[in-house]
mmCIF file of C-alpha atoms in Angstrom:
data_model
loop_
_atom_site.group_PDB
_atom_site.id
_atom_site.type_symbol
_atom_site.label_atom_id
_atom_site.label_comp_id
_atom_site.label_asym_id
_atom_site.label_seq_id
_atom_site.Cartn_x
_atom_site.Cartn_y
_atom_site.Cartn_z
ATOM 1 C CA UNK A 11 236.177 31.015 160.377
ATOM 2 C CA UNK A 12 234.912 32.949 157.307
ATOM 3 C CA UNK A 13 236.884 32.410 154.495
ATOM 4 C CA UNK A 14 240.425 30.448 153.366
ATOM 5 C CA UNK A 15 242.741 31.824 150.951
ATOM 6 C CA UNK A 16 246.249 29.968 150.227
ATOM 7 C CA UNK A 17 249.195 31.309 149.258
ATOM 8 C CA UNK A 18 251.669 28.984 147.519
ATOM 9 C CA UNK A 19 255.537 28.591 147.995
ATOM 10 C CA UNK A 20 256.715 26.722 145.347
ATOM 11 C CA UNK A 21 260.829 27.436 145.550
ATOM 12 C CA UNK A 22 263.365 26.377 148.803
ATOM 13 C CA UNK A 23 265.350 28.934 149.154
ATOM 14 C CA UNK A 24 267.938 26.815 151.244
ATOM 15 C CA UNK A 25 266.324 28.161 154.462
ATOM 16 C CA UNK A 26 264.920 24.211 155.754
ATOM 17 C CA UNK A 27 264.836 23.815 159.171
ATOM 18 C CA UNK A 28 264.743 21.119 161.480
ATOM 19 C CA UNK A 29 263.427 19.252 159.337
ATOM 20 C CA UNK A 30 260.477 21.212 157.545
ATOM 21 C CA UNK A 31 259.914 20.014 154.057
ATOM 22 C CA UNK A 32 259.243 21.706 150.920
ATOM 23 C CA UNK A 33 255.843 20.095 150.696
ATOM 24 C CA UNK A 34 255.034 20.825 154.291
ATOM 25 C CA UNK A 35 251.655 22.802 154.789
ATOM 26 C CA UNK A 36 251.256 25.632 157.471
ATOM 27 C CA UNK A 37 247.710 27.529 158.177
ATOM 28 C CA UNK A 38 247.952 30.619 159.667
ATOM 29 C CA UNK A 39 245.467 32.213 161.003
ATOM 30 C CA UNK A 40 244.780 36.533 160.802
ATOM 31 C CA UNK A 41 241.779 38.492 161.391
ATOM 32 C CA UNK A 42 241.853 40.406 158.137
ATOM 33 C CA UNK A 43 240.602 43.491 159.708
ATOM 34 C CA UNK A 44 243.533 44.817 162.080
ATOM 35 C CA UNK A 45 244.797 47.228 158.853
ATOM 36 C CA UNK A 46 248.045 48.132 157.527
ATOM 37 C CA UNK A 47 248.697 44.872 159.509
ATOM 38 C CA UNK A 48 246.215 42.901 157.307
ATOM 39 C CA UNK A 49 242.948 42.972 155.548
ATOM 40 C CA UNK A 50 240.496 42.524 152.934
ATOM 41 C CA UNK A 51 241.088 44.302 150.442
ATOM 42 C CA UNK A 52 238.776 45.431 147.164
ATOM 43 C CA UNK A 53 239.221 42.497 146.104
ATOM 44 C CA UNK A 54 237.697 40.488 148.867
ATOM 45 C CA UNK A 55 241.667 38.783 149.553
ATOM 46 C CA UNK A 56 243.494 39.209 152.536
ATOM 47 C CA UNK A 57 246.019 42.163 152.448
ATOM 48 C CA UNK A 58 248.614 44.364 154.426
ATOM 49 C CA UNK A 59 252.304 43.565 156.052
ATOM 50 C CA UNK A 60 251.965 40.925 157.780
ATOM 51 C CA UNK A 61 249.958 38.745 154.348
ATOM 52 C CA UNK A 62 253.505 39.953 152.978
ATOM 53 C CA UNK A 63 255.178 38.893 154.809
ATOM 54 C CA UNK A 64 253.501 35.857 155.942
ATOM 55 C CA UNK A 65 254.125 35.162 152.366
ATOM 56 C CA UNK A 66 257.459 35.529 152.089
ATOM 57 C CA UNK A 67 258.718 33.939 155.173
ATOM 58 C CA UNK A 68 256.765 30.743 153.545
ATOM 59 C CA UNK A 69 258.890 31.264 150.549
ATOM 60 C CA UNK A 70 261.798 30.692 151.936
ATOM 61 C CA UNK A 71 261.161 28.392 154.677
ATOM 62 C CA UNK A 72 259.849 26.173 151.609
ATOM 63 C CA UNK A 73 256.351 25.894 153.271
ATOM 64 C CA UNK A 74 253.369 25.993 151.574
ATOM 65 C CA UNK A 75 250.964 28.354 153.813
ATOM 66 C CA UNK A 76 246.781 28.547 153.303
ATOM 67 C CA UNK A 77 245.984 31.862 155.199
ATOM 68 C CA UNK A 78 243.222 31.672 157.570
ATOM 69 C CA UNK A 79 241.042 34.169 158.772
ATOM 70 C CA UNK A 80 239.067 34.158 162.325
ATOM 71 C CA UNK A 81 238.068 36.655 164.839
ATOM 72 C CA UNK A 82 240.383 37.915 167.364
ATOM 73 C CA UNK A 83 238.534 36.867 170.015
ATOM 74 C CA UNK A 84 238.786 32.976 169.631
ATOM 75 C CA UNK A 85 242.135 33.188 167.552
ATOM 76 C CA UNK A 86 244.418 31.739 170.005
ATOM 77 C CA UNK A 87 241.798 28.817 171.294
ATOM 78 C CA UNK A 88 241.512 28.166 167.862
ATOM 79 C CA UNK A 89 245.495 27.771 166.711
ATOM 80 C CA UNK A 90 245.221 26.054 171.520
ATOM 81 C CA UNK A 91 242.264 23.889 169.422
ATOM 82 C CA UNK A 92 244.718 22.715 166.046
ATOM 83 C CA UNK A 93 242.401 25.189 163.341
ATOM 84 C CA UNK A 94 245.275 25.969 162.662
ATOM 85 C CA UNK A 95 249.778 26.141 163.024
ATOM 86 C CA UNK A 96 250.104 29.259 163.624
ATOM 87 C CA UNK A 97 249.318 33.268 164.203
ATOM 88 C CA UNK A 98 249.999 36.515 162.180
ATOM 89 C CA UNK A 99 247.876 38.997 163.659
ATOM 90 C CA UNK A 100 249.129 41.992 165.190
ATOM 91 C CA UNK A 101 249.860 39.941 168.286
ATOM 92 C CA UNK A 102 252.047 41.631 170.894
ATOM 93 C CA UNK A 103 254.423 39.464 173.048
ATOM 94 C CA UNK A 104 253.407 39.070 176.934
ATOM 95 C CA UNK A 105 254.547 37.091 179.115
ATOM 96 C CA UNK A 106 250.393 35.951 179.656
ATOM 97 C CA UNK A 107 250.224 34.819 176.035
ATOM 98 C CA UNK A 108 252.812 33.306 176.762
ATOM 99 C CA UNK A 109 251.580 31.385 179.130
ATOM 100 C CA UNK A 110 249.422 29.206 177.044
ATOM 101 C CA UNK A 111 250.847 29.787 173.401
ATOM 102 C CA UNK A 112 254.348 30.811 171.873
ATOM 103 C CA UNK A 113 256.013 33.163 170.447
ATOM 104 C CA UNK A 114 258.613 33.557 166.948
ATOM 105 C CA UNK A 115 260.789 36.551 167.378
ATOM 106 C CA UNK A 116 259.781 39.650 166.749
ATOM 107 C CA UNK A 117 258.743 41.543 162.914
ATOM 108 C CA UNK A 118 258.103 43.889 164.293
ATOM 109 C CA UNK A 119 259.597 46.646 167.287
ATOM 110 C CA UNK A 120 257.540 46.981 170.078
ATOM 111 C CA UNK A 121 255.821 50.127 169.075
ATOM 112 C CA UNK A 122 254.376 52.995 171.150
ATOM 113 C CA UNK A 123 250.506 53.009 172.116
ATOM 114 C CA UNK A 124 247.827 56.140 170.882
ATOM 115 C CA UNK A 125 245.622 57.341 172.516
ATOM 116 C CA UNK A 126 243.028 59.349 170.106
ATOM 117 C CA UNK A 127 240.224 61.512 170.686
ATOM 118 C CA UNK A 128 238.649 64.340 168.937
ATOM 119 C CA UNK A 129 240.097 67.560 170.777
ATOM 120 C CA UNK A 130 243.666 67.900 172.133
ATOM 121 C CA UNK A 131 242.187 68.475 175.792
ATOM 122 C CA UNK A 132 241.083 64.343 176.290
ATOM 123 C CA UNK A 133 242.362 63.278 179.772
ATOM 124 C CA UNK A 134 243.193 59.581 178.899
ATOM 125 C CA UNK A 135 242.672 59.067 182.780
ATOM 126 C CA UNK A 136 239.930 59.384 183.488
ATOM 127 C CA UNK A 137 237.929 59.498 180.103
ATOM 128 C CA UNK A 138 235.503 56.417 178.266
ATOM 129 C CA UNK A 139 238.348 54.870 177.128
ATOM 130 C CA UNK A 140 237.275 52.287 173.802
ATOM 131 C CA UNK A 141 240.219 49.501 172.824
ATOM 132 C CA UNK A 142 239.578 46.285 170.808
ATOM 133 C CA UNK A 143 238.774 43.327 173.893
ATOM 134 C CA UNK A 144 241.679 40.669 174.394
ATOM 135 C CA UNK A 145 244.543 43.264 173.422
ATOM 136 C CA UNK A 146 247.130 44.766 175.350
ATOM 137 C CA UNK A 147 245.348 47.876 174.972
ATOM 138 C CA UNK A 148 241.989 47.209 176.548
ATOM 139 C CA UNK A 149 244.334 44.985 179.427
ATOM 140 C CA UNK A 150 245.623 48.075 180.534
ATOM 141 C CA UNK A 151 243.113 50.945 180.303
ATOM 142 C CA UNK A 152 241.080 48.280 183.152
ATOM 143 C CA UNK A 153 244.833 48.774 184.895
ATOM 144 C CA UNK A 154 243.821 53.065 185.181
ATOM 145 C CA UNK A 155 240.729 54.991 186.289
ATOM 146 C CA UNK A 156 239.653 54.949 183.018
ATOM 147 C CA UNK A 157 236.561 53.252 182.007
ATOM 148 C CA UNK A 158 237.026 50.834 178.763
ATOM 149 C CA UNK A 159 234.821 49.776 176.811
ATOM 150 C CA UNK A 160 235.433 46.766 175.000
ATOM 151 C CA UNK A 161 234.832 46.575 170.803
ATOM 152 C CA UNK A 162 235.510 43.029 168.368
ATOM 153 C CA UNK A 163 237.114 44.704 165.660
ATOM 154 C CA UNK A 164 239.325 48.049 165.639
ATOM 155 C CA UNK A 165 237.286 49.366 163.041
ATOM 156 C CA UNK A 166 234.270 49.528 166.135
ATOM 157 C CA UNK A 167 236.692 50.624 168.696
ATOM 158 C CA UNK A 168 238.296 53.448 166.426
ATOM 159 C CA UNK A 169 234.550 53.907 165.364
ATOM 160 C CA UNK A 170 233.483 54.470 168.790
ATOM 161 C CA UNK A 171 235.326 58.060 169.738
ATOM 162 C CA UNK A 172 234.204 59.581 165.671
ATOM 163 C CA UNK A 173 230.286 58.686 167.024
ATOM 164 C CA UNK A 174 230.781 59.931 170.729
ATOM 165 C CA UNK A 175 230.268 56.992 172.012
ATOM 166 C CA UNK A 176 234.049 57.188 173.496
ATOM 167 C CA UNK A 177 235.926 60.021 174.341
ATOM 168 C CA UNK A 178 239.212 58.246 172.574
ATOM 169 C CA UNK A 179 240.525 55.143 171.807
ATOM 170 C CA UNK A 180 243.423 53.395 172.725
ATOM 171 C CA UNK A 181 245.465 51.435 169.913
ATOM 172 C CA UNK A 182 248.593 50.337 168.321
ATOM 173 C CA UNK A 183 249.598 53.881 166.701
ATOM 174 C CA UNK A 184 251.205 51.354 163.182
ATOM 175 C CA UNK A 185 247.150 51.295 162.833
ATOM 176 C CA UNK A 186 245.976 54.586 163.828
ATOM 177 C CA UNK A 187 248.352 57.035 162.161
ATOM 178 C CA UNK A 188 246.990 55.951 158.596
ATOM 179 C CA UNK A 189 243.349 57.058 159.856
ATOM 180 C CA UNK A 190 244.635 60.360 161.415
ATOM 181 C CA UNK A 191 245.734 60.983 158.512
ATOM 182 C CA UNK A 192 242.196 60.153 157.215
ATOM 183 C CA UNK A 193 240.130 62.104 159.114
ATOM 184 C CA UNK A 194 242.191 66.073 157.418
ATOM 185 C CA UNK A 195 242.402 67.370 161.600
ATOM 186 C CA UNK A 196 239.268 65.443 162.711
ATOM 187 C CA UNK A 197 241.695 62.929 165.193
ATOM 188 C CA UNK A 198 244.561 63.729 167.186
ATOM 189 C CA UNK A 199 247.211 62.160 169.659
ATOM 190 C CA UNK A 200 246.328 62.964 173.118
ATOM 191 C CA UNK A 201 249.424 60.655 174.958
ATOM 192 C CA UNK A 202 251.130 57.727 174.134
ATOM 193 C CA UNK A 203 252.137 54.462 176.214
ATOM 194 C CA UNK A 204 254.459 51.951 175.707
ATOM 195 C CA UNK A 205 252.993 48.129 176.898
ATOM 196 C CA UNK A 206 254.035 44.848 175.607
ATOM 197 C CA UNK A 207 256.852 43.711 173.554
ATOM 198 C CA UNK A 208 257.959 43.336 170.125
ATOM 199 C CA UNK A 209 255.185 41.386 167.562
ATOM 200 C CA UNK A 210 255.685 37.292 166.560
ATOM 201 C CA UNK A 211 254.024 34.621 165.054
ATOM 202 C CA UNK A 212 252.750 32.998 167.255
ATOM 203 C CA UNK A 213 252.392 28.713 167.838
ATOM 204 C CA UNK A 214 251.517 26.221 169.908
ATOM 205 C CA UNK A 215 254.313 25.669 172.309
ATOM 206 C CA UNK A 216 254.973 21.931 171.313
ATOM 207 C CA UNK A 217 256.028 23.214 168.065
ATOM 208 C CA UNK A 218 259.427 23.941 169.026
ATOM 209 C CA UNK A 219 260.259 22.654 165.373
ATOM 210 C CA UNK A 220 257.878 25.178 163.286
ATOM 211 C CA UNK A 221 259.779 28.384 165.618
ATOM 212 C CA UNK A 222 263.008 27.506 164.663
ATOM 213 C CA UNK A 223 261.731 27.742 160.831
ATOM 214 C CA UNK A 224 260.304 30.668 160.931
ATOM 215 C CA UNK A 225 263.057 31.954 162.632
ATOM 216 C CA UNK A 226 265.749 30.892 159.935
ATOM 217 C CA UNK A 227 263.624 32.138 157.925
ATOM 218 C CA UNK A 228 263.313 35.828 159.841
ATOM 219 C CA UNK A 229 266.006 35.956 160.444
ATOM 220 C CA UNK A 230 267.485 35.685 157.220
ATOM 221 C CA UNK A 231 264.554 39.138 156.075
ATOM 222 C CA UNK A 232 266.359 40.845 158.698
ATOM 223 C CA UNK A 233 269.868 39.616 157.655
ATOM 224 C CA UNK A 234 269.012 40.941 154.105
ATOM 225 C CA UNK A 235 267.434 44.103 155.123
ATOM 226 C CA UNK A 236 263.731 42.618 153.615
ATOM 227 C CA UNK A 237 261.519 43.691 156.493
ATOM 228 C CA UNK A 238 262.088 46.782 157.024
ATOM 229 C CA UNK A 239 261.716 47.211 153.628
ATOM 230 C CA UNK A 240 258.677 46.351 153.743
ATOM 231 C CA UNK A 241 257.358 48.434 157.653
ATOM 232 C CA UNK A 242 258.561 51.280 155.522
ATOM 233 C CA UNK A 243 255.901 50.093 152.161
ATOM 234 C CA UNK A 244 253.055 49.727 155.402
ATOM 235 C CA UNK A 245 254.075 51.940 157.476
ATOM 236 C CA UNK A 246 255.128 54.398 155.921
ATOM 237 C CA UNK A 247 259.051 56.608 156.007
ATOM 238 C CA UNK A 248 258.704 56.753 160.171
ATOM 239 C CA UNK A 249 258.146 53.120 160.961
ATOM 240 C CA UNK A 250 259.823 51.708 163.799
ATOM 241 C CA UNK A 251 262.195 48.893 161.938
ATOM 242 C CA UNK A 252 264.583 46.569 162.856
ATOM 243 C CA UNK A 253 268.213 48.091 163.777
#
């Protein structure tokens, strides 16, 4: 747990659910290392799609929200232990994770994961493939004939490809596409795969009232188009938005 940043929601927009009150404090864990979902900007502040989305959800729900930056590999254990109340960290909804925590409704629909390499001729089924540890992508690679190299962060996994340590990296397309564009042609997509579900707020299984509160706010943002506007802002005009 590196830094603690506060975002205070001061207005209630009539979306309180299951007794959630304006003075309720909800601590949200995020990694701060998975752009454009969540990252630390040049002002040393948490930024990204999930930070802006989470602040708006809290505003609509009449909650006071505090952001807690936490390493990915311990983000679920620290939720279960009570070090914060929710997770917004680009976390895909999977059956395996549902055995440990609960999820809100999706705030990102299911996205494609991309294999990215420096050359187009990489066979991802037999290559050395980098992925961030504890992700659905790492799990997928481990079930193939490829050799999996796991890294603590997305940036480290991507760097393994540019350094030649790995032949390819597998990660969410929304995170890889900006890196591909910034590479000036040095990185290319060699394959794609659909794994996991959409992305939602991670919650303790006992916190059903808080889940309902988040679901109400998420539904309101889908209904007025705000959530799609944020996705286009952070992921680009080609973002796979909600219909």
